[in-house]
PDB file of C-alpha atoms in Angstrom:
ATOM      1  CA  UNK A   1      -4.762 -12.240 -20.827  1.00  0.00           C
ATOM      2  CA  UNK A   2      -5.232  -9.556 -23.505  1.00  0.00           C
ATOM      3  CA  UNK A   3      -5.065  -5.848 -22.743  1.00  0.00           C
ATOM      4  CA  UNK A   4      -8.667  -5.218 -23.747  1.00  0.00           C
ATOM      5  CA  UNK A   5      -9.855  -8.003 -21.459  1.00  0.00           C
ATOM      6  CA  UNK A   6      -7.860  -6.571 -18.571  1.00  0.00           C
ATOM      7  CA  UNK A   7      -9.325  -3.119 -19.149  1.00  0.00           C
ATOM      8  CA  UNK A   8     -12.878  -4.497 -19.114  1.00  0.00           C
ATOM      9  CA  UNK A   9     -12.071  -6.480 -15.985  1.00  0.00           C
ATOM     10  CA  UNK A  10     -10.813  -3.341 -14.256  1.00  0.00           C
ATOM     11  CA  UNK A  11     -13.983  -1.415 -15.071  1.00  0.00           C
ATOM     12  CA  UNK A  12     -16.210  -4.281 -13.902  1.00  0.00           C
ATOM     13  CA  UNK A  13     -14.276  -4.633 -10.667  1.00  0.00           C
ATOM     14  CA  UNK A  14     -14.358  -0.917  -9.930  1.00  0.00           C
ATOM     15  CA  UNK A  15     -18.119  -0.757 -10.528  1.00  0.00           C
ATOM     16  CA  UNK A  16     -18.891  -3.800  -8.387  1.00  0.00           C
ATOM     17  CA  UNK A  17     -16.682  -2.537  -5.574  1.00  0.00           C
ATOM     18  CA  UNK A  18     -18.245   0.923  -5.585  1.00  0.00           C
ATOM     19  CA  UNK A  19     -21.791  -0.445  -5.367  1.00  0.00           C
ATOM     20  CA  UNK A  20     -21.029  -3.303  -2.991  1.00  0.00           C
ATOM     21  CA  UNK A  21     -19.379  -1.011  -0.442  1.00  0.00           C
ATOM     22  CA  UNK A  22     -21.848   1.873  -0.663  1.00  0.00           C
ATOM     23  CA  UNK A  23     -23.781   0.382   2.249  1.00  0.00           C
ATOM     24  CA  UNK A  24     -20.804   1.022   4.515  1.00  0.00           C
ATOM     25  CA  UNK A  25     -20.351   4.620   3.407  1.00  0.00           C
ATOM     26  CA  UNK A  26     -19.835   7.075   6.251  1.00  0.00           C
ATOM     27  CA  UNK A  27     -20.124   4.266   8.794  1.00  0.00           C
ATOM     28  CA  UNK A  28     -16.665   5.043  10.088  1.00  0.00           C
ATOM     29  CA  UNK A  29     -16.214   8.520   8.662  1.00  0.00           C
ATOM     30  CA  UNK A  30     -18.416  10.762  10.828  1.00  0.00           C
ATOM     31  CA  UNK A  31     -19.068  14.287   9.731  1.00  0.00           C
ATOM     32  CA  UNK A  32     -19.398  15.863  13.187  1.00  0.00           C
ATOM     33  CA  UNK A  33     -16.647  16.508  15.729  1.00  0.00           C
ATOM     34  CA  UNK A  34     -18.581  14.709  18.469  1.00  0.00           C
ATOM     35  CA  UNK A  35     -17.994  11.401  16.688  1.00  0.00           C
ATOM     36  CA  UNK A  36     -14.222  11.851  16.391  1.00  0.00           C
ATOM     37  CA  UNK A  37     -13.409   9.388  19.169  1.00  0.00           C
ATOM     38  CA  UNK A  38     -15.705   6.751  17.670  1.00  0.00           C
ATOM     39  CA  UNK A  39     -13.965   7.205  14.333  1.00  0.00           C
ATOM     40  CA  UNK A  40     -10.750   5.838  15.806  1.00  0.00           C
ATOM     41  CA  UNK A  41     -12.411   2.740  17.243  1.00  0.00           C
ATOM     42  CA  UNK A  42     -11.566   0.077  14.697  1.00  0.00           C
ATOM     43  CA  UNK A  43     -14.455  -2.057  13.501  1.00  0.00           C
ATOM     44  CA  UNK A  44     -13.027  -5.549  14.070  1.00  0.00           C
ATOM     45  CA  UNK A  45     -15.819  -8.166  14.170  1.00  0.00           C
ATOM     46  CA  UNK A  46     -13.379 -10.743  12.743  1.00  0.00           C
ATOM     47  CA  UNK A  47     -10.838 -10.300  15.526  1.00  0.00           C
ATOM     48  CA  UNK A  48     -10.397 -13.999  16.278  1.00  0.00           C
ATOM     49  CA  UNK A  49      -9.548 -15.118  12.710  1.00  0.00           C
ATOM     50  CA  UNK A  50      -7.668 -11.853  12.199  1.00  0.00           C
ATOM     51  CA  UNK A  51      -5.441 -12.644  15.168  1.00  0.00           C
ATOM     52  CA  UNK A  52      -4.776 -16.095  13.767  1.00  0.00           C
ATOM     53  CA  UNK A  53      -3.708 -14.654  10.393  1.00  0.00           C
ATOM     54  CA  UNK A  54      -1.697 -11.954  12.165  1.00  0.00           C
ATOM     55  CA  UNK A  55       0.195 -14.601  14.123  1.00  0.00           C
ATOM     56  CA  UNK A  56       0.926 -16.514  10.918  1.00  0.00           C
ATOM     57  CA  UNK A  57       2.166 -13.322   9.278  1.00  0.00           C
ATOM     58  CA  UNK A  58       4.357 -12.630  12.301  1.00  0.00           C
ATOM     59  CA  UNK A  59       5.892 -16.087  12.026  1.00  0.00           C
ATOM     60  CA  UNK A  60       6.589 -15.555   8.318  1.00  0.00           C
ATOM     61  CA  UNK A  61       8.112 -12.163   9.044  1.00  0.00           C
ATOM     62  CA  UNK A  62      10.341 -13.388  11.876  1.00  0.00           C
ATOM     63  CA  UNK A  63      11.466 -16.537  10.082  1.00  0.00           C
ATOM     64  CA  UNK A  64      11.764 -15.323   6.481  1.00  0.00           C
ATOM     65  CA  UNK A  65      10.985 -11.698   5.628  1.00  0.00           C
ATOM     66  CA  UNK A  66      12.930  -9.918   8.363  1.00  0.00           C
ATOM     67  CA  UNK A  67      16.078 -12.063   7.926  1.00  0.00           C
ATOM     68  CA  UNK A  68      15.914 -11.491   4.169  1.00  0.00           C
ATOM     69  CA  UNK A  69      15.608  -7.746   4.748  1.00  0.00           C
ATOM     70  CA  UNK A  70      18.598  -7.801   7.110  1.00  0.00           C
ATOM     71  CA  UNK A  71      20.709  -9.633   4.534  1.00  0.00           C
ATOM     72  CA  UNK A  72      19.542  -7.168   1.890  1.00  0.00           C
ATOM     73  CA  UNK A  73      20.640  -4.218   4.036  1.00  0.00           C
ATOM     74  CA  UNK A  74      23.926  -5.896   4.903  1.00  0.00           C
ATOM     75  CA  UNK A  75      24.860  -6.911   1.364  1.00  0.00           C
ATOM     76  CA  UNK A  76      23.401  -4.257  -0.930  1.00  0.00           C
ATOM     77  CA  UNK A  77      24.989  -0.770  -0.680  1.00  0.00           C
ATOM     78  CA  UNK A  78      22.748   2.162   0.251  1.00  0.00           C
ATOM     79  CA  UNK A  79      22.878   3.854  -3.195  1.00  0.00           C
ATOM     80  CA  UNK A  80      21.828   0.619  -4.906  1.00  0.00           C
ATOM     81  CA  UNK A  81      18.956   0.085  -2.456  1.00  0.00           C
ATOM     82  CA  UNK A  82      17.821   3.668  -3.033  1.00  0.00           C
ATOM     83  CA  UNK A  83      17.925   3.120  -6.792  1.00  0.00           C
ATOM     84  CA  UNK A  84      15.851  -0.077  -6.498  1.00  0.00           C
ATOM     85  CA  UNK A  85      13.305   1.634  -4.261  1.00  0.00           C
ATOM     86  CA  UNK A  86      13.032   4.631  -6.600  1.00  0.00           C
ATOM     87  CA  UNK A  87      12.648   2.432  -9.680  1.00  0.00           C
ATOM     88  CA  UNK A  88       9.884   0.293  -8.147  1.00  0.00           C
ATOM     89  CA  UNK A  89       8.012   3.355  -6.916  1.00  0.00           C
ATOM     90  CA  UNK A  90       8.294   5.087 -10.277  1.00  0.00           C
ATOM     91  CA  UNK A  91       6.624   2.101 -11.946  1.00  0.00           C
ATOM     92  CA  UNK A  92       3.557   2.761  -9.792  1.00  0.00           C
ATOM     93  CA  UNK A  93       3.281   6.411 -10.891  1.00  0.00           C
ATOM     94  CA  UNK A  94       0.542   5.817 -13.518  1.00  0.00           C
ATOM     95  CA  UNK A  95      -1.675   4.445 -10.735  1.00  0.00           C
ATOM     96  CA  UNK A  96      -0.955   7.503  -8.584  1.00  0.00           C
ATOM     97  CA  UNK A  97      -1.904   9.739 -11.502  1.00  0.00           C
ATOM     98  CA  UNK A  98      -5.109   7.795 -12.242  1.00  0.00           C
ATOM     99  CA  UNK A  99      -6.268   7.781  -8.626  1.00  0.00           C
ATOM    100  CA  UNK A 100      -5.641  11.492  -8.231  1.00  0.00           C
ATOM    101  CA  UNK A 101      -7.778  12.105 -11.314  1.00  0.00           C
ATOM    102  CA  UNK A 102     -10.530   9.796 -10.028  1.00  0.00           C
ATOM    103  CA  UNK A 103     -10.498  11.782  -6.771  1.00  0.00           C
ATOM    104  CA  UNK A 104     -10.807  15.052  -8.666  1.00  0.00           C
ATOM    105  CA  UNK A 105      -7.409  16.136  -7.370  1.00  0.00           C
ATOM    106  CA  UNK A 106      -6.002  17.961 -10.400  1.00  0.00           C
ATOM    107  CA  UNK A 107      -3.026  19.363  -8.487  1.00  0.00           C
ATOM    108  CA  UNK A 108      -2.127  15.903  -7.171  1.00  0.00           C
ATOM    109  CA  UNK A 109      -2.396  14.419 -10.658  1.00  0.00           C
ATOM    110  CA  UNK A 110      -0.206  17.199 -12.019  1.00  0.00           C
ATOM    111  CA  UNK A 111       2.429  16.594  -9.335  1.00  0.00           C
ATOM    112  CA  UNK A 112       2.337  12.828  -9.890  1.00  0.00           C
ATOM    113  CA  UNK A 113       2.689  13.336 -13.642  1.00  0.00           C
ATOM    114  CA  UNK A 114       5.554  15.751 -13.112  1.00  0.00           C
ATOM    115  CA  UNK A 115       7.323  13.278 -10.830  1.00  0.00           C
ATOM    116  CA  UNK A 116       6.852  10.439 -13.301  1.00  0.00           C
ATOM    117  CA  UNK A 117       8.170  12.387 -16.292  1.00  0.00           C
ATOM    118  CA  UNK A 118      11.019  13.968 -14.354  1.00  0.00           C
ATOM    119  CA  UNK A 119      12.233  10.737 -12.792  1.00  0.00           C
ATOM    120  CA  UNK A 120      11.731   8.690 -15.954  1.00  0.00           C
ATOM    121  CA  UNK A 121      13.578  11.121 -18.222  1.00  0.00           C
ATOM    122  CA  UNK A 122      16.112  12.810 -15.949  1.00  0.00           C
ATOM    123  CA  UNK A 123      16.295  10.019 -13.389  1.00  0.00           C
ATOM    124  CA  UNK A 124      17.316   7.373 -15.925  1.00  0.00           C
ATOM    125  CA  UNK A 125      14.095   5.382 -15.898  1.00  0.00           C
ATOM    126  CA  UNK A 126      13.324   6.219 -12.287  1.00  0.00           C
ATOM    127  CA  UNK A 127      16.439   4.948 -10.523  1.00  0.00           C
ATOM    128  CA  UNK A 128      17.200   8.486  -9.316  1.00  0.00           C
ATOM    129  CA  UNK A 129      14.583  10.553  -7.493  1.00  0.00           C
ATOM    130  CA  UNK A 130      15.299  13.821  -9.277  1.00  0.00           C
ATOM    131  CA  UNK A 131      11.714  15.019  -8.697  1.00  0.00           C
ATOM    132  CA  UNK A 132      12.103  15.207  -4.927  1.00  0.00           C
ATOM    133  CA  UNK A 133      15.302  17.213  -5.337  1.00  0.00           C
ATOM    134  CA  UNK A 134      13.354  19.521  -7.664  1.00  0.00           C
ATOM    135  CA  UNK A 135      10.724  20.063  -4.978  1.00  0.00           C
ATOM    136  CA  UNK A 136       7.921  17.974  -6.513  1.00  0.00           C
ATOM    137  CA  UNK A 137       6.136  16.281  -3.577  1.00  0.00           C
ATOM    138  CA  UNK A 138       5.723  12.515  -3.402  1.00  0.00           C
ATOM    139  CA  UNK A 139       2.124  11.577  -2.558  1.00  0.00           C
ATOM    140  CA  UNK A 140       1.140   7.987  -3.466  1.00  0.00           C
ATOM    141  CA  UNK A 141      -2.586   7.476  -4.032  1.00  0.00           C
ATOM    142  CA  UNK A 142      -4.370   4.128  -4.261  1.00  0.00           C
ATOM    143  CA  UNK A 143      -7.915   3.076  -5.122  1.00  0.00           C
ATOM    144  CA  UNK A 144      -8.722   2.481  -1.457  1.00  0.00           C
ATOM    145  CA  UNK A 145      -8.120   6.189  -0.886  1.00  0.00           C
ATOM    146  CA  UNK A 146     -10.190   6.954  -3.966  1.00  0.00           C
ATOM    147  CA  UNK A 147     -13.116   4.950  -2.595  1.00  0.00           C
ATOM    148  CA  UNK A 148     -12.810   6.843   0.688  1.00  0.00           C
ATOM    149  CA  UNK A 149     -12.923  10.164  -1.166  1.00  0.00           C
ATOM    150  CA  UNK A 150     -16.065   8.910  -2.932  1.00  0.00           C
ATOM    151  CA  UNK A 151     -17.649   8.404   0.496  1.00  0.00           C
ATOM    152  CA  UNK A 152     -17.159   4.673   0.979  1.00  0.00           C
ATOM    153  CA  UNK A 153     -16.622   3.698   4.612  1.00  0.00           C
ATOM    154  CA  UNK A 154     -13.834   1.509   5.932  1.00  0.00           C
ATOM    155  CA  UNK A 155     -15.882  -1.623   6.510  1.00  0.00           C
ATOM    156  CA  UNK A 156     -14.567  -4.302   8.883  1.00  0.00           C
ATOM    157  CA  UNK A 157     -10.874  -4.547   9.685  1.00  0.00           C
ATOM    158  CA  UNK A 158      -9.163  -7.457   7.928  1.00  0.00           C
ATOM    159  CA  UNK A 159      -5.700  -8.982   8.263  1.00  0.00           C
ATOM    160  CA  UNK A 160      -4.679 -10.467   4.917  1.00  0.00           C
ATOM    161  CA  UNK A 161      -2.256 -13.411   4.650  1.00  0.00           C
ATOM    162  CA  UNK A 162       1.257 -12.004   4.080  1.00  0.00           C
ATOM    163  CA  UNK A 163      -0.168  -8.641   2.975  1.00  0.00           C
ATOM    164  CA  UNK A 164      -1.006  -7.588   6.538  1.00  0.00           C
ATOM    165  CA  UNK A 165      -3.464  -5.006   7.958  1.00  0.00           C
ATOM    166  CA  UNK A 166      -6.320  -3.850   5.747  1.00  0.00           C
ATOM    167  CA  UNK A 167     -10.084  -3.368   5.751  1.00  0.00           C
ATOM    168  CA  UNK A 168     -12.891  -4.226   3.357  1.00  0.00           C
ATOM    169  CA  UNK A 169     -12.617  -1.005   1.397  1.00  0.00           C
ATOM    170  CA  UNK A 170      -8.827  -1.049   1.129  1.00  0.00           C
ATOM    171  CA  UNK A 171      -8.801  -4.741   0.192  1.00  0.00           C
ATOM    172  CA  UNK A 172     -11.191  -4.000  -2.664  1.00  0.00           C
ATOM    173  CA  UNK A 173      -9.056  -1.010  -3.629  1.00  0.00           C
ATOM    174  CA  UNK A 174      -5.935  -3.152  -3.630  1.00  0.00           C
ATOM    175  CA  UNK A 175      -7.625  -5.640  -5.965  1.00  0.00           C
ATOM    176  CA  UNK A 176      -8.542  -2.866  -8.414  1.00  0.00           C
ATOM    177  CA  UNK A 177      -5.045  -1.378  -8.289  1.00  0.00           C
ATOM    178  CA  UNK A 178      -3.579  -4.829  -8.943  1.00  0.00           C
ATOM    179  CA  UNK A 179      -5.741  -5.316 -12.030  1.00  0.00           C
ATOM    180  CA  UNK A 180      -5.028  -1.786 -13.252  1.00  0.00           C
ATOM    181  CA  UNK A 181      -1.279  -1.947 -12.564  1.00  0.00           C
ATOM    182  CA  UNK A 182       0.320  -0.986 -15.905  1.00  0.00           C
ATOM    183  CA  UNK A 183       3.312  -3.258 -15.344  1.00  0.00           C
ATOM    184  CA  UNK A 184       0.978  -6.184 -14.660  1.00  0.00           C
ATOM    185  CA  UNK A 185      -1.008  -5.406 -17.809  1.00  0.00           C
ATOM    186  CA  UNK A 186       2.211  -5.287 -19.848  1.00  0.00           C
ATOM    187  CA  UNK A 187       3.565  -8.496 -18.273  1.00  0.00           C
ATOM    188  CA  UNK A 188       0.370 -10.441 -18.997  1.00  0.00           C
ATOM    189  CA  UNK A 189       0.099  -8.992 -22.489  1.00  0.00           C
ATOM    190  CA  UNK A 190       3.692  -9.931 -23.377  1.00  0.00           C
ATOM    191  CA  UNK A 191       3.904 -13.200 -21.438  1.00  0.00           C
ATOM    192  CA  UNK A 192       6.434 -11.902 -18.896  1.00  0.00           C
ATOM    193  CA  UNK A 193       4.465 -12.955 -15.815  1.00  0.00           C
ATOM    194  CA  UNK A 194       7.579 -14.196 -14.047  1.00  0.00           C
ATOM    195  CA  UNK A 195       8.885 -10.678 -13.575  1.00  0.00           C
ATOM    196  CA  UNK A 196       5.820  -9.834 -11.462  1.00  0.00           C
ATOM    197  CA  UNK A 197       6.848 -12.391  -8.857  1.00  0.00           C
ATOM    198  CA  UNK A 198      10.366 -10.968  -8.788  1.00  0.00           C
ATOM    199  CA  UNK A 199       9.084  -7.431  -8.454  1.00  0.00           C
ATOM    200  CA  UNK A 200       6.732  -8.386  -5.612  1.00  0.00           C
ATOM    201  CA  UNK A 201       9.513 -10.146  -3.682  1.00  0.00           C
ATOM    202  CA  UNK A 202      12.058  -7.368  -4.155  1.00  0.00           C
ATOM    203  CA  UNK A 203       9.472  -4.702  -3.313  1.00  0.00           C
ATOM    204  CA  UNK A 204       8.411  -6.475  -0.108  1.00  0.00           C
ATOM    205  CA  UNK A 205      12.015  -6.913   1.057  1.00  0.00           C
ATOM    206  CA  UNK A 206      12.855  -3.333   0.107  1.00  0.00           C
ATOM    207  CA  UNK A 207       9.974  -1.880   2.094  1.00  0.00           C
ATOM    208  CA  UNK A 208      10.588  -4.174   5.055  1.00  0.00           C
ATOM    209  CA  UNK A 209      14.259  -3.180   5.111  1.00  0.00           C
ATOM    210  CA  UNK A 210      13.299   0.462   5.648  1.00  0.00           C
ATOM    211  CA  UNK A 211      11.494  -0.189   8.931  1.00  0.00           C
ATOM    212  CA  UNK A 212      13.581  -2.855  10.657  1.00  0.00           C
ATOM    213  CA  UNK A 213      14.162  -0.859  13.836  1.00  0.00           C
ATOM    214  CA  UNK A 214      10.661   0.617  13.966  1.00  0.00           C
ATOM    215  CA  UNK A 215       8.950  -2.775  13.898  1.00  0.00           C
ATOM    216  CA  UNK A 216      11.392  -4.221  16.430  1.00  0.00           C
ATOM    217  CA  UNK A 217      10.621  -1.323  18.782  1.00  0.00           C
ATOM    218  CA  UNK A 218       6.878  -1.814  18.352  1.00  0.00           C
ATOM    219  CA  UNK A 219       7.119  -5.520  19.084  1.00  0.00           C
ATOM    220  CA  UNK A 220       9.246  -4.921  22.143  1.00  0.00           C
ATOM    221  CA  UNK A 221       7.156  -2.083  23.603  1.00  0.00           C
ATOM    222  CA  UNK A 222       3.590  -3.188  22.755  1.00  0.00           C
ATOM    223  CA  UNK A 223       1.547  -5.054  25.331  1.00  0.00           C
ATOM    224  CA  UNK A 224      -0.669  -6.248  22.476  1.00  0.00           C
ATOM    225  CA  UNK A 225       1.161  -5.990  19.153  1.00  0.00           C
ATOM    226  CA  UNK A 226      -1.986  -6.941  17.220  1.00  0.00           C
ATOM    227  CA  UNK A 227      -3.980  -4.054  18.745  1.00  0.00           C
ATOM    228  CA  UNK A 228      -1.080  -1.645  18.204  1.00  0.00           C
ATOM    229  CA  UNK A 229      -0.731  -2.626  14.548  1.00  0.00           C
ATOM    230  CA  UNK A 230      -4.487  -2.326  14.053  1.00  0.00           C
ATOM    231  CA  UNK A 231      -4.580   1.163  15.561  1.00  0.00           C
ATOM    232  CA  UNK A 232      -1.554   2.387  13.629  1.00  0.00           C
ATOM    233  CA  UNK A 233      -2.959   1.077  10.358  1.00  0.00           C
ATOM    234  CA  UNK A 234      -6.198   2.989  10.861  1.00  0.00           C
ATOM    235  CA  UNK A 235      -4.341   6.179  11.820  1.00  0.00           C
ATOM    236  CA  UNK A 236      -2.055   5.936   8.807  1.00  0.00           C
ATOM    237  CA  UNK A 237      -4.898   5.315   6.377  1.00  0.00           C
ATOM    238  CA  UNK A 238      -6.924   8.233   7.722  1.00  0.00           C
ATOM    239  CA  UNK A 239      -3.878  10.501   7.436  1.00  0.00           C
ATOM    240  CA  UNK A 240      -3.240   9.312   3.871  1.00  0.00           C
ATOM    241  CA  UNK A 241      -6.875   9.816   2.852  1.00  0.00           C
ATOM    242  CA  UNK A 242      -6.783  13.331   4.312  1.00  0.00           C
ATOM    243  CA  UNK A 243      -3.481  13.925   2.454  1.00  0.00           C
ATOM    244  CA  UNK A 244      -1.807  14.501   5.813  1.00  0.00           C
ATOM    245  CA  UNK A 245       1.543  12.789   5.437  1.00  0.00           C
ATOM    246  CA  UNK A 246       3.023  14.072   8.688  1.00  0.00           C
ATOM    247  CA  UNK A 247       1.776  11.561  11.248  1.00  0.00           C
ATOM    248  CA  UNK A 248       3.140  11.483  14.797  1.00  0.00           C
ATOM    249  CA  UNK A 249       2.612   7.727  14.970  1.00  0.00           C
ATOM    250  CA  UNK A 250       5.534   5.414  14.170  1.00  0.00           C
ATOM    251  CA  UNK A 251       5.173   3.578  10.890  1.00  0.00           C
ATOM    252  CA  UNK A 252       4.043  -0.022  10.683  1.00  0.00           C
ATOM    253  CA  UNK A 253       4.989  -2.202   7.703  1.00  0.00           C
ATOM    254  CA  UNK A 254       2.422  -1.896   4.938  1.00  0.00           C
ATOM    255  CA  UNK A 255       2.636  -5.165   3.043  1.00  0.00           C
ATOM    256  CA  UNK A 256      -0.357  -4.196   0.917  1.00  0.00           C
ATOM    257  CA  UNK A 257       1.734  -1.781  -1.064  1.00  0.00           C
ATOM    258  CA  UNK A 258       3.657  -4.292  -3.270  1.00  0.00           C
ATOM    259  CA  UNK A 259       1.529  -5.176  -6.303  1.00  0.00           C
ATOM    260  CA  UNK A 260       0.036  -8.621  -6.387  1.00  0.00           C
ATOM    261  CA  UNK A 261       1.683 -11.030  -8.884  1.00  0.00           C
TER     262      UNK A 261
END
């Protein structure tokens, strides 16, 4: 796929998504304090199929993903894992910059640009997180957050195969981010598609390895793990959209983060 074609595809997708989801705008983002409690009630009309997909994801995690993450932690030294995590995250920086600009967040775009340049140049291509040591905050932004800033509501809660908790808006945002991913554009333009699969696998294992204990605790202590995961996902997304990174809730694995091959 040529670069020009990918660019046109991104613009078409973004336009269709924005118009298609406008009908749900503000449906789950009330403007008055009296609707706060309702805002945290997840819209889940697809609960039955969602639970089926959630169970399948759980099986895949228990049988494959979690064991792979454990081996990764056991075999790969901490400094190497940190370098891999930093490198993968740095590759996503152009998307963070673009989404900050689309949200009208000039300061966020400036910080994201500063992090990208600092880590790329001084961090040897991003393997060292020099920007954090320099006091430049890390604040990932995706197109789902951008749509929320534009006033698009959550839409129904969705559990995606392997990718995990999401909703209609964030699923559409993930699709746009995947098409606009600069590494994906380069890989398709230079016929290096195979590296996308490798990056997705390594990224998923890397992120899963960082929350081994947290997920185990949630599974062990939740009466209904599905409902717990659903609630935590909504809380995390609302905090991210509000640029409030300090959430009291324990983290749940976000499998939507790794870019789609």
